[in-house]
CSV table of C-alpha atoms in Angstrom, one decimal:
chain,number,residue,atom,x,y,z
A,19,MET,CA,-152.0,-8.6,75.6
A,20,SER,CA,-152.1,-11.6,73.2
A,21,GLY,CA,-152.4,-12.1,69.5
A,22,SER,CA,-151.3,-14.5,66.8
A,23,ALA,CA,-148.0,-14.0,64.9
A,24,GLY,CA,-147.9,-10.7,63.0
A,25,THR,CA,-150.7,-8.8,64.8
A,26,GLY,CA,-148.4,-6.1,66.2
A,27,LYS,CA,-147.8,-7.2,69.8
A,28,THR,CA,-144.2,-6.0,69.6
A,29,VAL,CA,-145.2,-2.6,68.2
A,30,VAL,CA,-147.7,-2.2,71.1
A,31,ALA,CA,-144.9,-3.1,73.6
A,32,LEU,CA,-142.6,-0.5,72.0
A,33,HIS,CA,-145.2,2.2,72.1
A,34,ARG,CA,-146.2,1.4,75.6
A,35,ALA,CA,-142.5,1.7,76.8
A,36,ALA,CA,-142.2,5.0,75.0
A,37,ARG,CA,-145.4,6.4,76.4
A,38,LEU,CA,-144.5,5.4,79.9
A,39,ALA,CA,-141.1,7.2,79.5
A,40,ARG,CA,-142.7,10.3,78.1
A,41,ALA,CA,-145.3,10.5,80.9
A,42,ASP,CA,-142.9,10.8,83.8
A,43,VAL,CA,-139.5,12.4,84.0
A,44,GLY,CA,-138.7,10.0,86.8
A,45,ALA,CA,-139.6,6.9,84.9
A,46,LYS,CA,-137.2,4.0,84.7
A,47,VAL,CA,-138.8,1.7,82.1
A,48,LEU,CA,-137.5,-1.8,81.3
A,49,LEU,CA,-138.3,-3.3,77.9
A,50,THR,CA,-137.3,-6.9,77.9
A,51,THR,CA,-137.5,-10.1,75.9
A,52,PHE,CA,-136.1,-13.7,75.7
A,53,SER,CA,-132.9,-13.1,73.6
A,54,GLN,CA,-130.3,-10.4,73.3
A,55,PRO,CA,-130.4,-10.3,69.4
A,56,LEU,CA,-134.2,-9.6,69.7
A,57,ALA,CA,-133.5,-7.0,72.4
A,58,GLU,CA,-131.1,-5.3,70.1
A,59,ALA,CA,-133.7,-5.3,67.3
A,60,LEU,CA,-136.2,-3.7,69.8
A,61,SER,CA,-133.6,-1.1,70.7
A,62,ARG,CA,-133.1,-0.1,67.1
A,63,LYS,CA,-136.9,0.2,66.6
A,64,LEU,CA,-137.2,2.2,69.8
A,65,ALA,CA,-134.5,4.6,68.6
A,66,VAL,CA,-136.7,5.3,65.5
A,67,LEU,CA,-139.8,5.7,67.6
A,68,THR,CA,-138.1,8.2,70.0
A,69,ALA,CA,-136.0,10.0,67.4
A,70,GLY,CA,-135.3,13.5,68.6
A,71,GLU,CA,-136.3,12.6,72.2
A,72,ALA,CA,-133.0,11.7,73.8
A,73,GLU,CA,-134.3,12.3,77.3
A,74,VAL,CA,-137.1,9.8,76.7
A,75,ARG,CA,-134.9,7.1,75.2
A,76,ALA,CA,-132.5,7.5,78.2
A,77,ARG,CA,-135.3,6.5,80.6
A,78,ILE,CA,-135.8,3.1,78.8
A,79,THR,CA,-133.5,0.1,79.4
A,80,VAL,CA,-133.7,-2.6,76.7
A,81,ALA,CA,-132.2,-6.0,77.5
A,82,SER,CA,-132.8,-9.7,77.4
A,83,TRP,CA,-133.7,-11.6,80.5
A,84,GLU,CA,-130.2,-13.1,80.7
A,85,ARG,CA,-128.4,-9.8,80.0
A,86,LEU,CA,-130.6,-8.1,82.6
A,87,ALA,CA,-129.8,-10.8,85.2
A,88,ASP,CA,-126.1,-10.6,84.4
A,89,GLU,CA,-126.0,-6.9,85.0
A,90,LEU,CA,-128.1,-6.8,88.1
A,91,TYR,CA,-126.1,-9.7,89.6
A,92,GLN,CA,-122.9,-7.7,89.1
A,93,LEU,CA,-124.5,-4.7,90.8
A,94,ALA,CA,-125.7,-6.8,93.8
A,95,PHE,CA,-122.7,-9.0,94.3
A,96,GLY,CA,-119.8,-7.1,92.8
A,97,ARG,CA,-118.8,-9.9,90.4
A,98,ARG,CA,-120.0,-11.5,87.2
A,99,PRO,CA,-121.7,-14.9,87.4
A,100,ARG,CA,-119.9,-17.8,85.7
A,101,VAL,CA,-122.7,-19.6,83.9
A,102,ALA,CA,-122.3,-23.2,82.8
A,103,PRO,CA,-123.4,-23.9,79.2
A,104,SER,CA,-126.1,-26.5,78.7
A,105,ASP,CA,-123.7,-29.1,77.5
A,106,GLN,CA,-121.7,-28.9,80.7
A,107,VAL,CA,-124.8,-29.2,82.8
A,108,ARG,CA,-125.9,-32.2,80.8
A,109,ALA,CA,-122.4,-33.8,81.3
A,110,ALA,CA,-122.6,-33.2,85.1
A,111,LEU,CA,-126.1,-34.9,85.1
A,112,VAL,CA,-124.9,-37.9,83.1
A,113,ALA,CA,-121.8,-38.4,85.2
A,114,ALA,CA,-124.0,-38.2,88.4
A,115,ALA,CA,-126.5,-40.6,87.0
A,116,GLN,CA,-123.8,-43.1,86.2
A,117,ALA,CA,-122.2,-42.7,89.6
A,118,GLN,CA,-125.6,-43.2,91.3
A,119,GLY,CA,-126.5,-46.2,89.1
A,120,VAL,CA,-129.5,-44.5,87.6
A,121,GLY,CA,-129.5,-45.6,84.0
A,122,THR,CA,-133.1,-45.8,83.0
A,123,PHE,CA,-133.6,-42.1,82.2
A,124,SER,CA,-132.3,-40.4,79.0
A,125,ASP,CA,-129.8,-37.5,79.0
A,126,ARG,CA,-132.5,-35.3,77.5
A,127,PHE,CA,-135.0,-36.2,80.3
A,128,LEU,CA,-132.5,-35.6,83.0
A,129,LEU,CA,-131.6,-32.2,81.6
A,130,GLY,CA,-135.2,-31.2,81.1
A,131,GLU,CA,-136.2,-32.4,84.6
A,132,PHE,CA,-133.3,-30.5,86.2
A,133,THR,CA,-133.7,-27.3,84.2
A,134,GLN,CA,-137.5,-27.1,84.2
A,135,VAL,CA,-138.3,-28.4,87.7
A,136,VAL,CA,-135.4,-28.7,90.1
A,137,ASP,CA,-133.4,-25.7,89.0
A,138,ALA,CA,-136.3,-23.6,87.8
A,139,TRP,CA,-138.0,-23.8,91.2
A,140,GLN,CA,-134.6,-23.8,93.1
A,141,VAL,CA,-135.4,-27.0,94.8
A,142,GLU,CA,-133.0,-27.7,97.7
A,143,SER,CA,-134.1,-31.1,99.2
A,144,VAL,CA,-135.7,-34.4,98.2
A,145,GLU,CA,-138.7,-33.4,100.4
A,146,ALA,CA,-139.1,-30.1,98.4
A,147,TYR,CA,-138.7,-32.0,95.1
A,148,THR,CA,-141.4,-34.4,96.0
A,149,GLY,CA,-143.9,-31.6,96.5
A,150,THR,CA,-142.8,-29.4,93.6
A,151,PRO,CA,-145.3,-29.0,90.8
A,152,ARG,CA,-144.0,-30.5,87.5
A,153,SER,CA,-146.2,-28.2,85.3
A,154,GLY,CA,-145.6,-28.9,81.6
A,155,ARG,CA,-143.7,-32.1,82.4
A,156,LYS,CA,-146.2,-34.6,81.0
A,157,SER,CA,-144.4,-37.8,82.0
A,158,ARG,CA,-145.5,-38.8,85.5
A,159,LEU,CA,-143.0,-39.4,88.3
A,160,GLY,CA,-144.0,-41.0,91.5
A,161,ALA,CA,-142.5,-40.3,94.9
A,162,ARG,CA,-140.1,-43.3,94.7
A,163,GLN,CA,-138.9,-42.2,91.3
A,164,ARG,CA,-138.2,-38.7,92.6
A,165,GLU,CA,-136.4,-40.1,95.6
A,166,ARG,CA,-134.2,-42.1,93.2
A,167,LEU,CA,-133.5,-39.1,91.0
A,168,TRP,CA,-132.8,-36.6,93.7
A,169,PRO,CA,-129.2,-37.8,94.4
A,170,VAL,CA,-128.4,-37.3,90.7
A,171,PHE,CA,-129.5,-33.7,90.8
A,172,ALA,CA,-127.9,-33.0,94.1
A,173,ALA,CA,-124.6,-34.5,92.9
A,174,ALA,CA,-124.6,-32.6,89.6
A,175,ARG,CA,-125.4,-29.3,91.3
A,176,ALA,CA,-122.5,-29.9,93.8
A,177,ALA,CA,-120.1,-30.7,90.9
A,178,LEU,CA,-121.0,-27.4,89.2
A,179,ASN,CA,-120.7,-25.5,92.5
A,180,GLU,CA,-117.2,-26.9,93.1
A,181,GLN,CA,-116.1,-25.4,89.7
A,182,GLY,CA,-117.6,-22.0,90.7
A,183,LEU,CA,-120.3,-22.4,88.0
A,184,MET,CA,-123.9,-21.3,88.1
A,185,THR,CA,-127.0,-22.0,86.0
A,186,TRP,CA,-129.2,-19.2,84.6
A,187,PRO,CA,-132.1,-20.2,86.9
A,188,LYS,CA,-129.7,-19.9,89.8
A,189,VAL,CA,-128.6,-16.4,88.6
A,190,PHE,CA,-132.2,-15.4,88.3
A,191,GLY,CA,-132.9,-16.7,91.8
A,192,ALA,CA,-130.0,-14.8,93.3
A,193,VAL,CA,-131.2,-11.6,91.6
A,194,THR,CA,-134.7,-12.2,92.8
A,195,ALA,CA,-133.5,-12.7,96.4
A,196,ALA,CA,-131.3,-9.6,96.3
A,197,TYR,CA,-134.1,-7.2,95.0
A,198,SER,CA,-137.3,-8.7,96.3
A,199,GLU,CA,-137.0,-7.1,99.8
A,200,ARG,CA,-135.7,-3.7,98.5
A,201,ALA,CA,-138.2,-0.9,98.8
A,202,ALA,CA,-136.5,1.0,96.0
A,203,LYS,CA,-136.8,-1.0,92.8
A,204,PRO,CA,-134.5,-0.6,89.7
A,205,PHE,CA,-137.5,0.1,87.4
A,206,THR,CA,-140.8,1.9,87.7
A,207,GLN,CA,-142.5,-0.2,84.9
A,208,ILE,CA,-141.6,-3.3,83.1
A,209,VAL,CA,-142.8,-4.2,79.5
A,210,VAL,CA,-142.2,-7.8,78.4
A,211,ASP,CA,-142.3,-8.9,74.8
A,212,GLU,CA,-142.6,-12.6,73.9
A,213,ALA,CA,-143.9,-13.3,77.4
A,214,GLN,CA,-145.1,-16.8,76.5
A,215,ASP,CA,-141.5,-18.0,76.8
A,216,LEU,CA,-141.0,-16.7,80.3
A,217,GLY,CA,-140.0,-19.5,82.7
A,218,VAL,CA,-140.6,-19.7,86.5
A,219,PRO,CA,-137.3,-18.1,87.5
A,220,GLU,CA,-137.5,-15.3,84.9
A,221,LEU,CA,-141.0,-14.4,85.9
A,222,ARG,CA,-140.1,-14.4,89.6
A,223,MET,CA,-137.2,-12.1,88.9
A,224,LEU,CA,-139.3,-9.6,86.9
A,225,CYS,CA,-141.8,-9.5,89.7
A,226,ALA,CA,-139.0,-8.7,92.2
A,227,LEU,CA,-137.7,-5.8,90.0
A,228,ALA,CA,-141.1,-4.1,89.7
A,229,PRO,CA,-142.8,-2.0,92.3
A,230,ASP,CA,-146.3,-3.0,93.6
A,231,GLY,CA,-149.1,-1.7,91.4
A,232,ALA,CA,-151.6,-2.9,88.9
A,233,ASP,CA,-149.8,-1.5,85.9
A,234,ALA,CA,-146.2,-2.1,86.8
A,235,LEU,CA,-145.9,-5.2,84.6
A,236,PHE,CA,-147.1,-5.4,81.0
A,237,PHE,CA,-146.9,-8.7,79.0
A,238,ALA,CA,-147.2,-9.2,75.3
A,239,GLY,CA,-147.2,-12.8,74.0
A,240,ASP,CA,-148.9,-15.6,72.1
A,241,LEU,CA,-149.4,-19.1,73.7
A,242,GLY,CA,-149.2,-20.5,70.1
A,243,GLN,CA,-145.6,-19.4,69.9
A,244,ARG,CA,-144.4,-21.0,73.1
A,245,ILE,CA,-141.2,-22.9,72.1
A,246,PHE,CA,-138.7,-22.4,74.9
A,247,GLN,CA,-140.5,-23.1,78.2
A,248,PRO,CA,-143.1,-25.5,79.5
A,249,PRO,CA,-146.4,-24.1,80.7
A,250,PHE,CA,-146.9,-23.2,84.3
A,251,SER,CA,-149.3,-21.3,86.5
A,252,TRP,CA,-148.6,-17.6,86.5
A,253,LYS,CA,-151.3,-17.2,89.2
A,254,ALA,CA,-149.3,-19.5,91.5
A,255,LEU,CA,-146.5,-16.9,91.4
A,256,GLY,CA,-148.8,-14.0,92.1
A,257,VAL,CA,-149.3,-12.8,88.5
A,258,ASP,CA,-153.0,-13.0,87.6
A,259,VAL,CA,-153.8,-11.6,84.1
A,260,ARG,CA,-157.2,-13.2,83.8
A,261,GLY,CA,-159.8,-10.6,82.7
A,262,ARG,CA,-157.1,-8.0,82.1
A,263,SER,CA,-155.9,-9.1,78.6
A,264,THR,CA,-156.7,-7.9,75.1
A,265,THR,CA,-156.4,-10.0,71.9
A,266,LEU,CA,-155.2,-8.4,68.7
A,267,LYS,CA,-157.0,-9.6,65.6
A,268,VAL,CA,-155.5,-7.7,62.6
A,269,ASN,CA,-152.4,-9.2,61.1
A,270,TYR,CA,-150.2,-6.5,59.5
A,271,ARG,CA,-147.1,-8.6,58.7
A,272,THR,CA,-148.2,-11.8,56.9
A,273,SER,CA,-150.3,-12.2,53.8
A,274,HIS,CA,-153.7,-13.7,54.1
A,275,GLN,CA,-152.6,-16.8,52.2
A,276,ILE,CA,-149.6,-17.6,54.4
A,277,ARG,CA,-151.4,-16.8,57.6
A,278,GLU,CA,-154.4,-18.9,56.7
A,279,ALA,CA,-152.1,-21.9,55.9
A,280,ALA,CA,-150.1,-21.5,59.1
A,281,ASP,CA,-153.2,-21.2,61.3
A,282,ARG,CA,-154.1,-24.8,60.3
A,283,LEU,CA,-151.1,-26.0,62.3
A,284,LEU,CA,-152.7,-24.9,65.7
A,285,PRO,CA,-156.0,-25.4,67.4
A,286,GLY,CA,-158.6,-22.6,67.3
A,287,VAL,CA,-158.3,-22.0,71.0
A,288,ILE,CA,-155.3,-22.4,73.3
A,289,ARG,CA,-155.6,-22.4,77.1
A,290,ASP,CA,-153.0,-21.7,79.7
A,291,MET,CA,-152.7,-23.4,83.0
A,292,ASP,CA,-154.8,-20.7,84.8
A,293,GLY,CA,-157.7,-21.3,82.5
A,294,ARG,CA,-157.3,-18.3,80.4
A,295,GLU,CA,-158.2,-18.8,76.7
A,296,GLU,CA,-156.6,-17.3,73.6
A,297,ALA,CA,-159.0,-17.6,70.6
A,298,ARG,CA,-156.9,-17.8,67.4
A,299,ARG,CA,-159.7,-17.8,64.9
A,300,GLY,CA,-161.1,-14.5,63.5
A,301,THR,CA,-157.7,-12.9,62.7
A,302,ILE,CA,-157.5,-11.1,59.4
A,303,SER,CA,-154.6,-10.0,57.2
A,304,VAL,CA,-154.5,-6.6,55.5
A,305,PHE,CA,-153.0,-7.8,52.3
A,306,ASP,CA,-152.8,-10.7,49.9
A,307,GLY,CA,-150.0,-12.6,48.3
A,308,PRO,CA,-149.1,-15.8,46.5
A,309,PRO,CA,-150.0,-19.1,48.3
A,310,PRO,CA,-147.2,-20.9,50.1
A,311,GLU,CA,-145.2,-23.3,47.9
A,312,ILE,CA,-145.0,-26.8,49.3
A,313,VAL,CA,-142.5,-29.1,47.8
A,314,ARG,CA,-142.3,-32.9,48.4
A,315,ALA,CA,-139.0,-33.6,46.8
A,316,ALA,CA,-137.7,-37.0,45.7
A,317,ASP,CA,-134.2,-36.2,46.9
A,318,GLN,CA,-132.1,-33.4,48.3
A,319,GLY,CA,-131.0,-32.3,44.9
A,320,THR,CA,-134.6,-31.7,43.9
A,321,GLU,CA,-135.3,-29.8,47.1
A,322,THR,CA,-132.2,-27.6,46.5
A,323,ALA,CA,-133.3,-26.9,42.9
A,324,ALA,CA,-136.8,-25.8,44.1
A,325,ALA,CA,-135.2,-23.6,46.8
A,326,ILE,CA,-132.9,-22.0,44.2
A,327,ALA,CA,-135.9,-21.3,41.9
A,328,PHE,CA,-137.8,-19.8,44.8
A,329,ILE,CA,-135.0,-17.4,45.8
A,330,ALA,CA,-134.5,-16.4,42.1
A,331,ALA,CA,-138.2,-15.5,41.8
A,332,ALA,CA,-138.0,-13.5,45.0
A,333,ARG,CA,-135.0,-11.6,43.8
A,334,ALA,CA,-136.6,-10.9,40.4
A,335,ASP,CA,-139.5,-9.3,42.3
A,336,GLY,CA,-137.0,-6.9,44.0
A,337,ILE,CA,-136.6,-8.7,47.3
A,338,GLY,CA,-133.2,-8.1,48.8
A,339,ALA,CA,-130.9,-10.9,50.0
A,340,GLU,CA,-131.1,-9.6,53.5
A,341,GLU,CA,-134.9,-9.8,53.3
A,342,ILE,CA,-134.8,-13.6,52.8
A,343,GLY,CA,-134.5,-16.2,55.6
A,344,ALA,CA,-133.8,-19.9,55.3
A,345,PHE,CA,-134.5,-22.2,58.3
A,346,VAL,CA,-134.2,-25.9,59.2
A,347,ARG,CA,-135.2,-27.9,62.3
A,348,SER,CA,-131.7,-28.4,63.7
A,349,ARG,CA,-128.0,-27.8,62.9
A,350,ALA,CA,-127.8,-31.2,61.4
A,351,GLN,CA,-129.7,-29.9,58.4
A,352,LEU,CA,-128.1,-26.5,58.2
A,353,ASP,CA,-126.0,-27.5,55.1
A,354,ARG,CA,-129.2,-27.9,53.1
A,355,ALA,CA,-130.1,-24.3,53.7
A,356,ARG,CA,-126.5,-23.2,52.9
A,357,ARG,CA,-126.4,-25.1,49.6
A,358,ALA,CA,-129.7,-23.6,48.5
A,359,VAL,CA,-128.5,-20.0,49.2
A,360,GLU,CA,-125.1,-20.5,47.6
A,361,GLY,CA,-126.7,-22.2,44.6
A,362,ALA,CA,-128.8,-19.1,44.1
A,363,GLY,CA,-125.5,-17.1,44.0
A,364,LEU,CA,-126.0,-15.4,47.4
A,365,VAL,CA,-124.0,-15.4,50.6
A,366,PRO,CA,-125.5,-17.3,53.6
A,367,VAL,CA,-124.7,-16.1,57.1
A,368,GLU,CA,-125.8,-17.8,60.3
A,369,GLY,CA,-127.8,-15.7,62.7
A,370,THR,CA,-125.2,-15.9,65.4
A,371,ASP,CA,-122.5,-14.4,63.1
A,372,PRO,CA,-121.5,-10.7,63.2
A,373,GLY,CA,-122.5,-10.4,59.5
A,374,ALA,CA,-126.1,-11.4,60.2
A,375,GLY,CA,-128.6,-8.8,58.9
A,376,LYS,CA,-126.1,-7.1,56.6
A,377,GLU,CA,-127.1,-6.1,53.1
A,378,GLY,CA,-126.6,-8.8,50.5
A,379,ARG,CA,-126.6,-11.7,52.9
A,380,VAL,CA,-129.2,-14.4,53.5
A,381,LEU,CA,-129.7,-15.4,57.1
A,382,ILE,CA,-129.8,-19.1,57.7
A,383,GLY,CA,-130.4,-20.9,61.0
A,384,THR,CA,-132.5,-23.3,63.0
A,385,LEU,CA,-136.3,-22.9,63.5
A,386,HIS,CA,-135.6,-21.6,67.0
A,387,LEU,CA,-133.5,-18.8,65.5
A,388,ALA,CA,-136.5,-17.5,63.5
A,389,LYS,CA,-138.3,-16.5,66.6
A,390,GLY,CA,-138.9,-12.7,66.7
A,391,LEU,CA,-137.7,-12.1,63.2
A,392,GLU,CA,-139.5,-11.3,59.9
A,393,PHE,CA,-138.6,-11.5,56.2
A,394,LYS,CA,-140.3,-10.8,52.9
A,395,ALA,CA,-139.5,-14.4,51.8
A,396,VAL,CA,-138.9,-17.4,54.0
A,397,LEU,CA,-137.7,-20.9,53.2
A,398,VAL,CA,-138.4,-23.7,55.7
A,399,LEU,CA,-136.3,-26.6,54.4
A,400,ALA,CA,-135.5,-30.3,55.4
A,401,CYS,CA,-139.1,-30.8,56.6
A,402,ASP,CA,-138.6,-34.6,56.4
A,403,ASP,CA,-140.3,-37.3,58.3
A,404,GLN,CA,-138.2,-38.0,61.5
A,405,VAL,CA,-136.8,-34.5,61.3
A,406,LEU,CA,-140.0,-32.5,61.9
A,407,PRO,CA,-141.1,-33.5,64.5
A,408,LEU,CA,-137.6,-34.3,65.7
A,409,GLN,CA,-137.2,-38.1,66.1
A,410,GLN,CA,-134.8,-37.8,69.0
A,411,ARG,CA,-137.4,-36.0,71.0
A,412,ILE,CA,-140.0,-38.6,70.2
A,413,ASP,CA,-137.6,-41.4,71.2
A,414,ASP,CA,-137.1,-39.8,74.5
A,415,ALA,CA,-140.8,-39.6,75.3
A,416,MET,CA,-141.7,-41.2,78.6
A,417,ASP,CA,-145.3,-41.9,77.9
A,418,GLU,CA,-148.2,-40.9,75.7
A,419,ALA,CA,-148.8,-37.6,77.5
A,420,ASP,CA,-145.2,-36.7,77.1
A,421,LEU,CA,-145.5,-37.5,73.4
A,422,ASP,CA,-148.5,-35.2,73.0
A,423,GLU,CA,-146.5,-32.3,74.5
A,424,ILE,CA,-143.6,-33.0,72.1
A,425,TYR,CA,-145.9,-32.9,69.1
A,426,GLU,CA,-147.6,-29.7,70.4
A,427,THR,CA,-144.3,-27.8,70.8
A,428,GLU,CA,-142.9,-29.1,67.4
A,429,ARG,CA,-146.0,-27.8,65.7
A,430,GLN,CA,-145.7,-24.4,67.4
A,431,LEU,CA,-142.0,-24.2,66.4
A,432,PHE,CA,-143.0,-24.9,62.8
A,433,TYR,CA,-145.8,-22.3,63.0
A,434,VAL,CA,-143.3,-19.7,64.3
A,435,ALA,CA,-140.9,-20.3,61.3
A,436,CYS,CA,-143.7,-20.2,58.7
A,437,THR,CA,-145.1,-16.9,60.1
A,438,ARG,CA,-141.8,-15.1,59.8
A,439,ALA,CA,-142.7,-14.7,56.1
A,440,ARG,CA,-144.5,-11.6,54.8
A,441,ASP,CA,-145.0,-12.2,51.1
A,442,ARG,CA,-143.5,-15.5,50.1
A,443,LEU,CA,-143.1,-18.9,51.8
A,444,LEU,CA,-141.5,-22.1,50.6
A,445,VAL,CA,-141.9,-25.3,52.7
A,446,ALA,CA,-139.9,-28.2,51.4
A,447,GLY,CA,-138.8,-31.7,52.4
A,448,VAL,CA,-137.6,-35.0,51.0
A,449,LEU,CA,-140.0,-37.9,50.8
A,450,PRO,CA,-141.3,-39.2,53.1
A,451,VAL,CA,-142.0,-35.6,54.3
A,452,SER,CA,-143.2,-34.4,57.7
A,453,GLU,CA,-146.9,-35.0,58.5
A,454,PHE,CA,-147.2,-31.3,59.3
A,455,LEU,CA,-147.1,-30.5,55.5
A,456,ASP,CA,-150.5,-32.1,55.1
A,457,ASP,CA,-151.9,-29.7,57.7
A,458,LEU,CA,-150.7,-26.7,55.8
A,459,GLU,CA,-152.7,-27.8,52.7
A,460,LYS,CA,-156.0,-28.7,54.4
A,461,ASP,CA,-159.1,-26.7,53.4
């Protein structure tokens, strides 16, 4: 099932999980998504949906892909996996590249190639690497380049193994291997929210945990909100949803004015690697609101003043502090969101803090953090040139095709942040501002 932001995909996923659990006393339903904070939000909503039905709720497990893999790994192997953080993987790759004398590839490229190709597909040899599809990796690599890179990846993997460390793709792979041959699966049905951000190892794992059957797996997602994973062929992994999907067209969350502006950021039709198309035009919103406010500030002080005025207006209309979210492209700009919230006399709290979501506090964070959340009022700040799209990513582009992929995912990230808003949206940056702001204002 697909649909643009705010069309109720998550609501459908929740109702499907509840219906499956009600229909069979022996059901063991998994409701899963990309992050644990979002999984916890789903769990709270599910508790409301199944209020007074304790036996139904008990048949549903809600967990993120990583939390699920962590728990199943412990059940299969009797110990918890020690997962290396991304910075440690990057450091291992950089050290291996230096030792091998491979200095023509950036740190970001090495990490992406290892994570999205070598580790995702659990490649174990240079021969296998040469034949592994690099779906979503737009920069071309010939056989000689792959042969040159392979010792770097092999050495980095060996260094992590020596420390007893795993990567998440390796954990997913171990769980997949442990459960794929078992006749008795841990779940009878699996419902996946935000399915567009599934990677190769995550999808393989979910397939291994579900029994055979046409309706054992249900996916809800939006290709236009893919921000975490490169595209790849689901059909190649045995999951073919062509001709079996439905597109939702009524937006219940976002006002017509905000949705219409945000839709200008993306093409009218998005295709996946299996040829399936998602038409984005024709969606309607069920309510109106003020148009988005777009501020091209001369300096950061002017941007902050506009943000403070926006928050004050929202508060005057009865919007609570906890119903406001302020987002920036990366942590380097987080102080600009913090200054705006504090200048309005409110308490900012990062989404990773225990106080996030508490009454009287404004959530601040990066655009990635906005994924899966919703607010009555949203501020997207620091939309400066060289910040959005992120200049570091552009500098790391290997060729024109790679650059196109970077611009596409940066647009989708911006779209995700803007569509978190229900009633009010402020988009602001300091001159020269991001080129994406022009697209928001096109007729």
